[in-house]
mmCIF file of C-alpha atoms in Angstrom:
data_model
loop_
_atom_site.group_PDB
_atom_site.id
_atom_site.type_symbol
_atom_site.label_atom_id
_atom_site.label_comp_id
_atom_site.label_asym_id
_atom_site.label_seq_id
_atom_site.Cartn_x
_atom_site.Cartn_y
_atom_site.Cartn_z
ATOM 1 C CA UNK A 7 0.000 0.000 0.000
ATOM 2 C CA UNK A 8 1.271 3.042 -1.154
ATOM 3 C CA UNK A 9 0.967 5.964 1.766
ATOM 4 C CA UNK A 10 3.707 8.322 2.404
ATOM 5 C CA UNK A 11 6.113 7.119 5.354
ATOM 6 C CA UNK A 12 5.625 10.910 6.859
ATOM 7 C CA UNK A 13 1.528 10.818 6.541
ATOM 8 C CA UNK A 14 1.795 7.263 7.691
ATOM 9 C CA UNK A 15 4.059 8.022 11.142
ATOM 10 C CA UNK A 16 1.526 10.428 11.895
ATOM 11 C CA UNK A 17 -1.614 8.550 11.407
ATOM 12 C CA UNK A 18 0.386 6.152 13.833
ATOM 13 C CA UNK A 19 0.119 8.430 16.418
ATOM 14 C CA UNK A 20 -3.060 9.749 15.871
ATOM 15 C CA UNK A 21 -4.496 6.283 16.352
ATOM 16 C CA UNK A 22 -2.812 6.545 19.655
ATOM 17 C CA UNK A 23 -5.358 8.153 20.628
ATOM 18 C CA UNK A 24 -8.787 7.198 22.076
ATOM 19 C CA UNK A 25 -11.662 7.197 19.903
ATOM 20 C CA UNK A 26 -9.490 7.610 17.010
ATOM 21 C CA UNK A 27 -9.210 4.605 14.823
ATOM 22 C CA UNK A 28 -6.857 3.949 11.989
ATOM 23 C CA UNK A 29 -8.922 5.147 9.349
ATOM 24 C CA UNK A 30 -9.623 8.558 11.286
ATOM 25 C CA UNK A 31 -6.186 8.996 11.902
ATOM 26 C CA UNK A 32 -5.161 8.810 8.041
ATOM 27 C CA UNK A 33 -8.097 11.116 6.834
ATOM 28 C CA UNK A 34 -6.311 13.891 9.559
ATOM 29 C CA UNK A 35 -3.197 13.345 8.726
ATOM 30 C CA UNK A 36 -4.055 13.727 5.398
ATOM 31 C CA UNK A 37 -6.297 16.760 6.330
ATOM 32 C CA UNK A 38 -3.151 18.299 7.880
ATOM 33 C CA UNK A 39 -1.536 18.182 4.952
ATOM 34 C CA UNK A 40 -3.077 21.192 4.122
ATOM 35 C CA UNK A 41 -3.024 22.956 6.999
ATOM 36 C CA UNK A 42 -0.061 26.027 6.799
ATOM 37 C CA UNK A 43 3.293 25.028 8.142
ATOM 38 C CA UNK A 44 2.928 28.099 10.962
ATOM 39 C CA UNK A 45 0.246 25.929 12.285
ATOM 40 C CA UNK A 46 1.499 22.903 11.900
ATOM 41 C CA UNK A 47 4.756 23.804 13.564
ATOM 42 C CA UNK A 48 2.666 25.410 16.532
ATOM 43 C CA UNK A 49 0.410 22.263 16.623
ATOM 44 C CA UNK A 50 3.372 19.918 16.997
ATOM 45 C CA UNK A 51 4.722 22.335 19.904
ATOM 46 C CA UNK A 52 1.616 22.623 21.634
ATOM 47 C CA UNK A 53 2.037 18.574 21.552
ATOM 48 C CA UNK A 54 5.935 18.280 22.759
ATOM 49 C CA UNK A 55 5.662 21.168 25.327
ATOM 50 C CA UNK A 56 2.358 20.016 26.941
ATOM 51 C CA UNK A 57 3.599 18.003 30.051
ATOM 52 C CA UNK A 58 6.836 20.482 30.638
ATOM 53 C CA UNK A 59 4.330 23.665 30.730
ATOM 54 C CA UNK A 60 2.113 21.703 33.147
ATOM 55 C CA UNK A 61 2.608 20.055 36.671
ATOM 56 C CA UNK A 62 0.125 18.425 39.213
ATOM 57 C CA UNK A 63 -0.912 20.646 42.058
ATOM 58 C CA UNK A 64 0.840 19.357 45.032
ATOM 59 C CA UNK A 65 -2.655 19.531 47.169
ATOM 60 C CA UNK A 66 -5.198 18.004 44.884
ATOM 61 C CA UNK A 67 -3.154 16.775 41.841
ATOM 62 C CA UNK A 68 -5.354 18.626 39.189
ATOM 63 C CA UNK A 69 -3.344 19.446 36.056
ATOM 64 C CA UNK A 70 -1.984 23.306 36.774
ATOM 65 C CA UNK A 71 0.798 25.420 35.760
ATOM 66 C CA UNK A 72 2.384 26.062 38.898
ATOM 67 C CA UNK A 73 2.938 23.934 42.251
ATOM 68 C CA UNK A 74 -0.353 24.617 43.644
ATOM 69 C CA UNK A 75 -3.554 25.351 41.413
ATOM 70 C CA UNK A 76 -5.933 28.248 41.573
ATOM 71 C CA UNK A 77 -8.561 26.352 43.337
ATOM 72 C CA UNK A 78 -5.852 25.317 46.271
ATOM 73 C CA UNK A 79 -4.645 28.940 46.544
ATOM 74 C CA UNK A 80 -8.393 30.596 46.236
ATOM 75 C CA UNK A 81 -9.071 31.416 49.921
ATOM 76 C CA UNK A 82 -12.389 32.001 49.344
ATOM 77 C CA UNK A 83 -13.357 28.273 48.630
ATOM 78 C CA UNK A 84 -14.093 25.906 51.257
ATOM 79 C CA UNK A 85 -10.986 23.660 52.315
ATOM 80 C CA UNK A 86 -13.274 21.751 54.140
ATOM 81 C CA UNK A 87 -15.710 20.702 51.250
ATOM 82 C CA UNK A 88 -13.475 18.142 49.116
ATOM 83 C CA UNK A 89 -14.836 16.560 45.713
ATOM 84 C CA UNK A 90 -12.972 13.732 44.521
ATOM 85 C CA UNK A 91 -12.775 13.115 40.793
ATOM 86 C CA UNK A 92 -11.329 10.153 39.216
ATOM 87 C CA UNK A 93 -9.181 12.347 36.050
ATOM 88 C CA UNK A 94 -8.597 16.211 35.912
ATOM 89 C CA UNK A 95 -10.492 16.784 33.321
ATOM 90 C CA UNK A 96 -13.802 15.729 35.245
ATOM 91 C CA UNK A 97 -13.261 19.068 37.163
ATOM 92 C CA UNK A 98 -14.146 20.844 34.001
ATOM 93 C CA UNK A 99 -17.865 20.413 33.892
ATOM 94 C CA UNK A 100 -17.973 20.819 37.962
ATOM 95 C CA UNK A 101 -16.301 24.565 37.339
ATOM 96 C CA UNK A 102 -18.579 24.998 34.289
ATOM 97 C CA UNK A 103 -21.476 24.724 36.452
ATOM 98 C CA UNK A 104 -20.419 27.211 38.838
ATOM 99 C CA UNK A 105 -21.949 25.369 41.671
ATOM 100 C CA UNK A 106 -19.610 24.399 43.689
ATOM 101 C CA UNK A 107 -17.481 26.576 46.118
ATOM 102 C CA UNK A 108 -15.820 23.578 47.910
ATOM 103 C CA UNK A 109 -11.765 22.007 46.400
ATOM 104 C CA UNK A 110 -10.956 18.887 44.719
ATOM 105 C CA UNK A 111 -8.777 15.963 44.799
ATOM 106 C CA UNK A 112 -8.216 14.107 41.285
ATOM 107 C CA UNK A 113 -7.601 10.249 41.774
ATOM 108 C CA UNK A 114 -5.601 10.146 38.314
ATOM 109 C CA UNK A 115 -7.456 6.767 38.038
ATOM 110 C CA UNK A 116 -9.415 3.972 40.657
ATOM 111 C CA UNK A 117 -8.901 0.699 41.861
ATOM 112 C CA UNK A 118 -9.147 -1.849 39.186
ATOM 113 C CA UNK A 119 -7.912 -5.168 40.202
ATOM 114 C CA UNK A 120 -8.059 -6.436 36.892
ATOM 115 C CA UNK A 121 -5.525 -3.671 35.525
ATOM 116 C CA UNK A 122 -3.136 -4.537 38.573
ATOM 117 C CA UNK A 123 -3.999 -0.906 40.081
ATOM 118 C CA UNK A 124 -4.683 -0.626 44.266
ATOM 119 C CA UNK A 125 -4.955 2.010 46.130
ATOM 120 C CA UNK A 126 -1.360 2.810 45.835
ATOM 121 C CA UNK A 127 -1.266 3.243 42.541
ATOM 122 C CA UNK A 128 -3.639 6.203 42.473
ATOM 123 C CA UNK A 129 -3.401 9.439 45.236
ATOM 124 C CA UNK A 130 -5.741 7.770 47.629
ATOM 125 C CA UNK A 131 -3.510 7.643 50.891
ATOM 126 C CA UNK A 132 -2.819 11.416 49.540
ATOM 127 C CA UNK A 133 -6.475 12.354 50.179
ATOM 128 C CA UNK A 134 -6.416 9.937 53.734
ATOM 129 C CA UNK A 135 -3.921 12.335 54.554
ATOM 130 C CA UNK A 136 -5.391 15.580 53.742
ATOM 131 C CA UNK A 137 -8.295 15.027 55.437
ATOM 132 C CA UNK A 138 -6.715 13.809 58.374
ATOM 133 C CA UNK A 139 -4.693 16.965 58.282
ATOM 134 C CA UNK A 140 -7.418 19.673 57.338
ATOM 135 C CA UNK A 141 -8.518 17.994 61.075
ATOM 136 C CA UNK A 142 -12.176 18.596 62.273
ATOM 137 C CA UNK A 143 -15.361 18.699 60.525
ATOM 138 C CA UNK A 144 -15.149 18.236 56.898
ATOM 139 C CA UNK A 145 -17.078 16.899 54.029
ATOM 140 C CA UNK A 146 -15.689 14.842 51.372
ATOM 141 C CA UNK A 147 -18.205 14.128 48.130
ATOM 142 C CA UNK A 148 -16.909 11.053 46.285
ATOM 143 C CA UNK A 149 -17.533 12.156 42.524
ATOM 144 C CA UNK A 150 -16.106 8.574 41.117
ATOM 145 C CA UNK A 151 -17.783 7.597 38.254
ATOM 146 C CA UNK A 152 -21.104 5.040 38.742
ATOM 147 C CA UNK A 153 -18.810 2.199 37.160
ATOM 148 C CA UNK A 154 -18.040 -1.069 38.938
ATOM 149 C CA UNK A 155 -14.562 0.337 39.957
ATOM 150 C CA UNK A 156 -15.813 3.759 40.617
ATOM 151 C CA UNK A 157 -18.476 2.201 42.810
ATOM 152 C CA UNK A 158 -15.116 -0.041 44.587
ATOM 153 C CA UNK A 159 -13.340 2.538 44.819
ATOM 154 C CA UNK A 160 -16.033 4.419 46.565
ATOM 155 C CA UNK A 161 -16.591 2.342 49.262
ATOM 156 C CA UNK A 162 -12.645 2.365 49.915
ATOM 157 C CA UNK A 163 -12.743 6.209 50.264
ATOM 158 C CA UNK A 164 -15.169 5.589 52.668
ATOM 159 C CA UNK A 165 -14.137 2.937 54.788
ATOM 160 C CA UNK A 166 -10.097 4.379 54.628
ATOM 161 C CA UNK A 167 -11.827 8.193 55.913
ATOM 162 C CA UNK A 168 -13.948 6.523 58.448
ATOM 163 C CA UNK A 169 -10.542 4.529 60.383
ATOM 164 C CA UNK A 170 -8.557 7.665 59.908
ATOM 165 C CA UNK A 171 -11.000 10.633 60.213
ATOM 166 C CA UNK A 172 -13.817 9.535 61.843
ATOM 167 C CA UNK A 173 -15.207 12.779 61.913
ATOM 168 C CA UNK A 174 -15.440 13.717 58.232
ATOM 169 C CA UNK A 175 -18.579 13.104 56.395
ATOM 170 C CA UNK A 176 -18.315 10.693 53.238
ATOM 171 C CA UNK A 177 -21.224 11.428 50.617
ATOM 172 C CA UNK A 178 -21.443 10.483 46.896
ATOM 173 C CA UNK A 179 -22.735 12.356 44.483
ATOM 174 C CA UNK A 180 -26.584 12.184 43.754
ATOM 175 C CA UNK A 181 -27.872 9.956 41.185
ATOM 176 C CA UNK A 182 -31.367 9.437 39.224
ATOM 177 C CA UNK A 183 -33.116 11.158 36.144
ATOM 178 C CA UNK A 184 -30.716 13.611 34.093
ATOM 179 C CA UNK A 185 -31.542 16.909 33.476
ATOM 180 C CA UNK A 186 -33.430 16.998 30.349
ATOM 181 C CA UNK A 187 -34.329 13.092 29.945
ATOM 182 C CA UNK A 188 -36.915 11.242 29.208
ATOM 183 C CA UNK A 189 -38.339 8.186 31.691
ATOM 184 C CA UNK A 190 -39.036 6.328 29.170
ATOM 185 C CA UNK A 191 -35.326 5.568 27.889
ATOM 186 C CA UNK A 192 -33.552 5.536 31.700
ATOM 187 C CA UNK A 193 -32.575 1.874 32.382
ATOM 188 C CA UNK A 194 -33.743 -0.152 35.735
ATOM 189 C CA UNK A 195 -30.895 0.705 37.733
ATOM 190 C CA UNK A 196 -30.774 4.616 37.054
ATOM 191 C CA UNK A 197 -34.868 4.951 37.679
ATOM 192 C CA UNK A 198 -34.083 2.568 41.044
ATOM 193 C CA UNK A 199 -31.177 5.439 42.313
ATOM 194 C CA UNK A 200 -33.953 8.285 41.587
ATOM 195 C CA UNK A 201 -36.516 6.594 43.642
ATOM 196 C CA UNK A 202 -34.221 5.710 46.290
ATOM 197 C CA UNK A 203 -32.987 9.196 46.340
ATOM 198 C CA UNK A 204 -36.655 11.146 45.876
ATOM 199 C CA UNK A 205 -37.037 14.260 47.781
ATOM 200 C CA UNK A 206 -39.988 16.287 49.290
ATOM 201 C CA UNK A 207 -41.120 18.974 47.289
ATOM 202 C CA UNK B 1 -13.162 28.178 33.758
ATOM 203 C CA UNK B 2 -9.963 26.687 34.930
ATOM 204 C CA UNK B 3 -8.007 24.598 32.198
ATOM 205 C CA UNK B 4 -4.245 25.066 32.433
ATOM 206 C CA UNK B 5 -3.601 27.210 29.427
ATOM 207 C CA UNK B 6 -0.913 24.317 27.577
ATOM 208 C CA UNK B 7 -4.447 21.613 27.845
ATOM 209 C CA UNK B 8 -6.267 24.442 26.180
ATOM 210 C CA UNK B 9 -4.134 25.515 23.282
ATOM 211 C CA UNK B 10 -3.641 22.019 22.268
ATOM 212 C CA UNK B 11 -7.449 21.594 22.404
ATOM 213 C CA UNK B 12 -7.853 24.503 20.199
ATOM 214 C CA UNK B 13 -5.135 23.089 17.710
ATOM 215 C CA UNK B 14 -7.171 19.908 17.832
ATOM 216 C CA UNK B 15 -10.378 21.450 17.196
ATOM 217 C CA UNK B 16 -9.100 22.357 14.190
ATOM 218 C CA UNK B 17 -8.998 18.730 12.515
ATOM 219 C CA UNK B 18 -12.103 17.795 11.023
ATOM 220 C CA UNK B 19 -14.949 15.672 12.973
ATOM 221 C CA UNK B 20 -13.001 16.693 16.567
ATOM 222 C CA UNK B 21 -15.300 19.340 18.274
ATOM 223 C CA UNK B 22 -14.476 21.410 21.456
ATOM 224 C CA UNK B 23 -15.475 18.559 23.595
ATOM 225 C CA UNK B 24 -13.503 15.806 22.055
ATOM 226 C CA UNK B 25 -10.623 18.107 21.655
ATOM 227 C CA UNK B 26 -9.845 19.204 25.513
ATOM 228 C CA UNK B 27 -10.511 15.012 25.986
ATOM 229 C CA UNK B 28 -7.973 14.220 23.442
ATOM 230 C CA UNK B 29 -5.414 16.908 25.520
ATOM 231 C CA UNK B 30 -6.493 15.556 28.582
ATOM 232 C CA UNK B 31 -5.234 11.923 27.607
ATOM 233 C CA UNK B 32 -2.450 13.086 26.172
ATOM 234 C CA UNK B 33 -0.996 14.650 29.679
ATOM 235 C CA UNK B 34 -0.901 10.565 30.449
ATOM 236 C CA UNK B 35 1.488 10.050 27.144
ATOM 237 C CA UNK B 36 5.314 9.027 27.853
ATOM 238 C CA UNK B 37 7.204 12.707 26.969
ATOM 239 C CA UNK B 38 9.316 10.909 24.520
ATOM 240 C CA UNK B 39 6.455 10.069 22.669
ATOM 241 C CA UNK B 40 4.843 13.173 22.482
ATOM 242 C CA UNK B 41 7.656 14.667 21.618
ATOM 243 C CA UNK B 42 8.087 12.540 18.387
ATOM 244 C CA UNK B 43 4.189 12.972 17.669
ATOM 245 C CA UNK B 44 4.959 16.719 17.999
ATOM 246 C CA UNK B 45 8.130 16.244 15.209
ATOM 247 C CA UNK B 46 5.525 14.189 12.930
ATOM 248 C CA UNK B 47 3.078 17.134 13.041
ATOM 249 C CA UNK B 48 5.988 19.601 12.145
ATOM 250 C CA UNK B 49 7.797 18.210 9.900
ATOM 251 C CA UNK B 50 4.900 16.537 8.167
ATOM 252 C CA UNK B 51 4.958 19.283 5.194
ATOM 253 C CA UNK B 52 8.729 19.161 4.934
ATOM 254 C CA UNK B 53 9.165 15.436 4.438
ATOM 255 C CA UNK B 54 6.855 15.454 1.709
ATOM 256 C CA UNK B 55 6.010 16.717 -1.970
ATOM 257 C CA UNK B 56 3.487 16.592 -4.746
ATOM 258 C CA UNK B 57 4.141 14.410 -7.242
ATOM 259 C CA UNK B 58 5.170 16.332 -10.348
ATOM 260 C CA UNK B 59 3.347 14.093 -12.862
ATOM 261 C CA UNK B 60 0.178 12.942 -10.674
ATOM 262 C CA UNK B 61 0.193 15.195 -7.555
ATOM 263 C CA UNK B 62 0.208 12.682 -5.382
ATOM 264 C CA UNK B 63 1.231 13.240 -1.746
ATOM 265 C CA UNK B 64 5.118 11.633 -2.358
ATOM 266 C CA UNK B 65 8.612 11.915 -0.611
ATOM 267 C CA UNK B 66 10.275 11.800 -3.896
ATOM 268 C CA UNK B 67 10.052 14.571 -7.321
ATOM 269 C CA UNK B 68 8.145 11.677 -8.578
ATOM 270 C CA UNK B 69 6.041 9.365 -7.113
ATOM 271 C CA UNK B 70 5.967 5.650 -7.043
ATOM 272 C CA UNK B 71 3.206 5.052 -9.279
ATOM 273 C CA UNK B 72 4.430 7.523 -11.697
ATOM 274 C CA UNK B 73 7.670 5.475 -11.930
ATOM 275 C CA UNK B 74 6.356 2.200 -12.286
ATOM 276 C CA UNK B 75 6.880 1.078 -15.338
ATOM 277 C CA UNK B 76 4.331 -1.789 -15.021
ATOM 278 C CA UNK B 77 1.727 0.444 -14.982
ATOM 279 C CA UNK B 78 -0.371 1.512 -17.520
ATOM 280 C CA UNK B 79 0.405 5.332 -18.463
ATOM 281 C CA UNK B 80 -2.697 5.084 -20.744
ATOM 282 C CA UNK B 81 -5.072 4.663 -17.952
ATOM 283 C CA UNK B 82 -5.357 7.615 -15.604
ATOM 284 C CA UNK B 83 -7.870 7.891 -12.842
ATOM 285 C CA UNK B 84 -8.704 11.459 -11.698
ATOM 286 C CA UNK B 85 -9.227 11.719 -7.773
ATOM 287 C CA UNK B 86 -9.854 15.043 -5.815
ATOM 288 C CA UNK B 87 -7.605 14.010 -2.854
ATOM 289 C CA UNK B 88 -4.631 12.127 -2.086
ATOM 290 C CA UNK B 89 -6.234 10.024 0.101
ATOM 291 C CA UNK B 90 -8.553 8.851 -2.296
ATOM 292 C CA UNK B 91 -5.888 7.029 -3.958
ATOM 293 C CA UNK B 92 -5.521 4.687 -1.119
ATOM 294 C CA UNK B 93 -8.728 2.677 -1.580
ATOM 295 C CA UNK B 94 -8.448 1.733 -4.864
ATOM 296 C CA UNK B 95 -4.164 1.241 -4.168
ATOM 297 C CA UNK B 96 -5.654 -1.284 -1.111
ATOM 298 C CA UNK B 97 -8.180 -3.394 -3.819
ATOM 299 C CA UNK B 98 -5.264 -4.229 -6.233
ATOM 300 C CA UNK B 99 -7.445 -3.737 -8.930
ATOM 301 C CA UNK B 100 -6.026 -0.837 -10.514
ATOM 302 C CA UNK B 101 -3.130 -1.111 -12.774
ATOM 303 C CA UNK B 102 -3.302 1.998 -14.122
ATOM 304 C CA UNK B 103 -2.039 5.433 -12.551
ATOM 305 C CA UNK B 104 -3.554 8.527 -11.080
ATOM 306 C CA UNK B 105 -3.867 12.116 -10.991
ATOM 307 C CA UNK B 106 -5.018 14.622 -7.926
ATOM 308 C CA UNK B 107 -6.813 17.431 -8.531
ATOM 309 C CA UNK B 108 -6.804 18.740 -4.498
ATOM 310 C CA UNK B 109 -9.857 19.929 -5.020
ATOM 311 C CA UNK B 110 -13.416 20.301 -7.178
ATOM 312 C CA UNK B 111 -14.613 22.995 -9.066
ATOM 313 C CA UNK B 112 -16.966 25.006 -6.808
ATOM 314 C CA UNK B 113 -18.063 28.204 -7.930
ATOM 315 C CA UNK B 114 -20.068 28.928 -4.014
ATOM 316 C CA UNK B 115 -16.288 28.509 -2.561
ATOM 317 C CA UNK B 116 -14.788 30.478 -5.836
ATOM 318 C CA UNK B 117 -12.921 27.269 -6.483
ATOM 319 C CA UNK B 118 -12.492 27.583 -10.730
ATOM 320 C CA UNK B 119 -10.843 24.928 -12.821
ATOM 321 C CA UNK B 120 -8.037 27.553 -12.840
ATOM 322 C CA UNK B 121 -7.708 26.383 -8.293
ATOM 323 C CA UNK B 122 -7.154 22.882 -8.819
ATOM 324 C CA UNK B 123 -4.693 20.886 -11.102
ATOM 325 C CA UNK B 124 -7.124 20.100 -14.058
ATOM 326 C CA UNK B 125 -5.548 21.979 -16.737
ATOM 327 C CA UNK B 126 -2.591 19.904 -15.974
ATOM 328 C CA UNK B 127 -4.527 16.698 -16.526
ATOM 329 C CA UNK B 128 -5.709 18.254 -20.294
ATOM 330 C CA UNK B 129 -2.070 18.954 -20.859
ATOM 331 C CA UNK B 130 -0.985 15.639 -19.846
ATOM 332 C CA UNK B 131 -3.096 13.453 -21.459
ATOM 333 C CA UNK B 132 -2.332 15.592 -24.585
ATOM 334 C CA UNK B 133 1.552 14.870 -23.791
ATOM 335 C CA UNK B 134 0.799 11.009 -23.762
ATOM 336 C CA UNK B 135 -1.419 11.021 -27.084
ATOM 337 C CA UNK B 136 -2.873 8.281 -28.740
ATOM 338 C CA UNK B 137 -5.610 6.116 -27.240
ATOM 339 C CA UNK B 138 -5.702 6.808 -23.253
ATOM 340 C CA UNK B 139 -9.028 6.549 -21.160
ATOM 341 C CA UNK B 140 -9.333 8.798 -18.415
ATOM 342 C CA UNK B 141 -11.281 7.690 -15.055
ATOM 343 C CA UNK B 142 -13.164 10.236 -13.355
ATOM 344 C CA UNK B 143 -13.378 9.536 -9.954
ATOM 345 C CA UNK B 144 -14.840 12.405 -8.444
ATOM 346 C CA UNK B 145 -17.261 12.031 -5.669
ATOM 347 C CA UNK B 146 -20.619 11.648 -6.946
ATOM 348 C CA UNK B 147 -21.473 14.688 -5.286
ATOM 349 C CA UNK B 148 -22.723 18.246 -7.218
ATOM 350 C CA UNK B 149 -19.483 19.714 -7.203
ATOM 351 C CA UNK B 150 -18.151 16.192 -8.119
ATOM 352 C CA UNK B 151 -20.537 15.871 -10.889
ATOM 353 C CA UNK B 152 -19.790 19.061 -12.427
ATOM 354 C CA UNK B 153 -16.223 18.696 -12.218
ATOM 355 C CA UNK B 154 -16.473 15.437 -13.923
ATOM 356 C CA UNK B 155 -18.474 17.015 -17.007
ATOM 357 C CA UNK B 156 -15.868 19.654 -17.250
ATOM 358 C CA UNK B 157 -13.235 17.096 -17.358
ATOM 359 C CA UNK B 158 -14.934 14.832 -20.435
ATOM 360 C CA UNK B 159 -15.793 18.246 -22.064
ATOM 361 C CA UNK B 160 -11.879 19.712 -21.738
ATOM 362 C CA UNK B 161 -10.610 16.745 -22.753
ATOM 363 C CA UNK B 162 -12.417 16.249 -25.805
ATOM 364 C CA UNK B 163 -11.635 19.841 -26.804
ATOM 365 C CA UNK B 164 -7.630 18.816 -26.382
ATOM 366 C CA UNK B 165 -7.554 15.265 -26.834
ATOM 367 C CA UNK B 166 -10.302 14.097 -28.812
ATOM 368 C CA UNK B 167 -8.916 10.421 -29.121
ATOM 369 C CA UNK B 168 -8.377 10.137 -25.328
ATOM 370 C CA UNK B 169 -12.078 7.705 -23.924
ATOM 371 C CA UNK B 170 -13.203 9.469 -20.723
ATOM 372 C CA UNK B 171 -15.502 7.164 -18.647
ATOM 373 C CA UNK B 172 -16.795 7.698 -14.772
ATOM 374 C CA UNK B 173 -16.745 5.332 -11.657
ATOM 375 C CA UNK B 174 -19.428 2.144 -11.859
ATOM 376 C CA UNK B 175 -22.672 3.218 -9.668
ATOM 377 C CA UNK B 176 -24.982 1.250 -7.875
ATOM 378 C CA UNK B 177 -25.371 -0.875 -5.043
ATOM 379 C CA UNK B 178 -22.130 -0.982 -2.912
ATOM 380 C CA UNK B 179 -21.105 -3.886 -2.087
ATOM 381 C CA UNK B 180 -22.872 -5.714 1.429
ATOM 382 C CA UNK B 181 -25.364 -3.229 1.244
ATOM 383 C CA UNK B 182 -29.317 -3.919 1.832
ATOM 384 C CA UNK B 183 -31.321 -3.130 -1.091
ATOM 385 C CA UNK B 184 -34.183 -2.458 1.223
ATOM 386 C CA UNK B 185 -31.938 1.289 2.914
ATOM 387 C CA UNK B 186 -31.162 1.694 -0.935
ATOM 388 C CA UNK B 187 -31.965 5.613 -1.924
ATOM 389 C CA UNK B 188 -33.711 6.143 -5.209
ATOM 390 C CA UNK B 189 -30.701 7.798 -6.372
ATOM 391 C CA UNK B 190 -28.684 4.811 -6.361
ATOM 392 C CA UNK B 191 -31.460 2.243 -7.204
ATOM 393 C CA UNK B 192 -32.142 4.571 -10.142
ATOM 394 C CA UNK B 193 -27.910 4.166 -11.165
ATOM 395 C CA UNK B 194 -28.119 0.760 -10.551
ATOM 396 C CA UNK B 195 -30.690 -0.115 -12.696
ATOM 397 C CA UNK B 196 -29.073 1.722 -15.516
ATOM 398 C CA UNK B 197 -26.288 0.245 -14.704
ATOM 399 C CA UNK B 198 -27.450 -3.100 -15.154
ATOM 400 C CA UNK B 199 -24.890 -5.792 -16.662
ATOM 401 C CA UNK B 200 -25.906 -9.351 -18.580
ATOM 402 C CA UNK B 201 -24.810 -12.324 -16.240
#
């Protein structure tokens, strides 16, 4: 098959990434083909600076630019109102919604037996830690996603903050009916979380 | 919102490519944070240098690393047989079947008079002049997409070329049923090319 060796590294490294199969990857690196070399130059340097321009907050571990992120350093948000994500990028839609005053700690991942990775393999004992350390009253909203290991890794949160902070609240994030749904496409086990979680109105 | 600014300028470059929205694009920078830095940093060099390692074909304009490209400089292939594509990566297809012995030419492009894309913006005029350089009895493919802008690109070509080249045969792409399709989610369209179409068995 006849495909340039230059188009062809690229598409290799397109694949790379998820959602991007190998037949994506060719059509955009042929796409890019005709993008101007300005861009293209600034593209690949957006690509080999990305993990040098950023660091992990030393507090929560969300992607930042310095040691400690703007969330960590804003004193007017609640260090005693903790959300824990599994990946950075699930703090996006929290900040989008403006809703929440409280920090964050990011997981980078959850326990998944299957994939070899405990609880030391993701900043768990981190977030023990901090909440041991913050001391006192605090509330700490496990924002893991409803998957089987989200669910596991859940429960560990819970039951490693109860022996070492017994005095810090473990919630999870409400589940049921999305915003904007309809009941008659939500499966058993979501329309079984909103009755179980129904409020007075 | 909070995204470290090196996450959103590669989401932005991202966004760029074709099918990747906003979304998808600050995912795709997300992931990448989790990519080994040596790696990055050679998908960065294949984004850069992409336009540098490579060349248009001189006789076909072909996407090539060479003056020439390695169709054009096969000698087992029929120079009397050209099919016209609009892209490069077009050619791949029909280089993946095996079927086509023959070689190619690129026009980067249809004629599009809403985009002010004239014959004059893509490489037809080179065709004409080429298939007046071979002479003799050629036959010209047109495989244009069987779009409007395809279409009307492919009537130019037959009417250009029998202007310049009267002996050169100019014939269009087989249409009908694609192959593994249901007749049953067949448009009229293509029921209506397939049944002109029709061959004796």
């Amino acid at each position: 098959m006849y495909i340039p060796k230059a188009v062809e590294e690229l598409s290799m490294y397109l694949n790379k990434l998820p959602g991007i199969g190998p037949k994506t990857a060719q059509r955009l690196a042929y796409y890019m083909l005709y993008m101007p070399q300005n861009e293209l130059e600034s593209f690949g340097q957006a690509i080999s600076t990305l993990k040098k321009k950023t660091s992990l907050c030393s507090i929560c571990h969300n992607v930042t630019e310095s040691s400690v992120c703007r969330v960590c350093t804003d004193e007017s948000r609640d260090e005693r109102l903790i959300l824990v994500v599994e990946q950075a990028i699930e703090i996006v839609p929290f900040e989008k919604s403006g809703t929440f005053k409280g920090r964050y700690h990011v997981l980078h991942g959850v326990i998944n037996p299957l994939e070899n990775i405990g609880p030391e393999e993701i900043f768990l004992e981190d977030l023990v830690s901090r909440v041991a350390a913050i001391g006192g009253e605090t509330e700490v909203i496990v924002a893991t996603n409803p998957t089987m290991e989200g669910e596991a890794t859940a429960m560990y949160i819970a039951k490693r903050l109860k022996e070492d902070s017994p005095s810090a609240k473990v919630t999870r994030l409400g589940m049921g009916i999305p915003s904007g749904a309809h009941l008659e496409y939500a499966d058993e086990i979501t329309l079984g979380h909103a009755l179980s979680g129904r409020r007075g109105l």
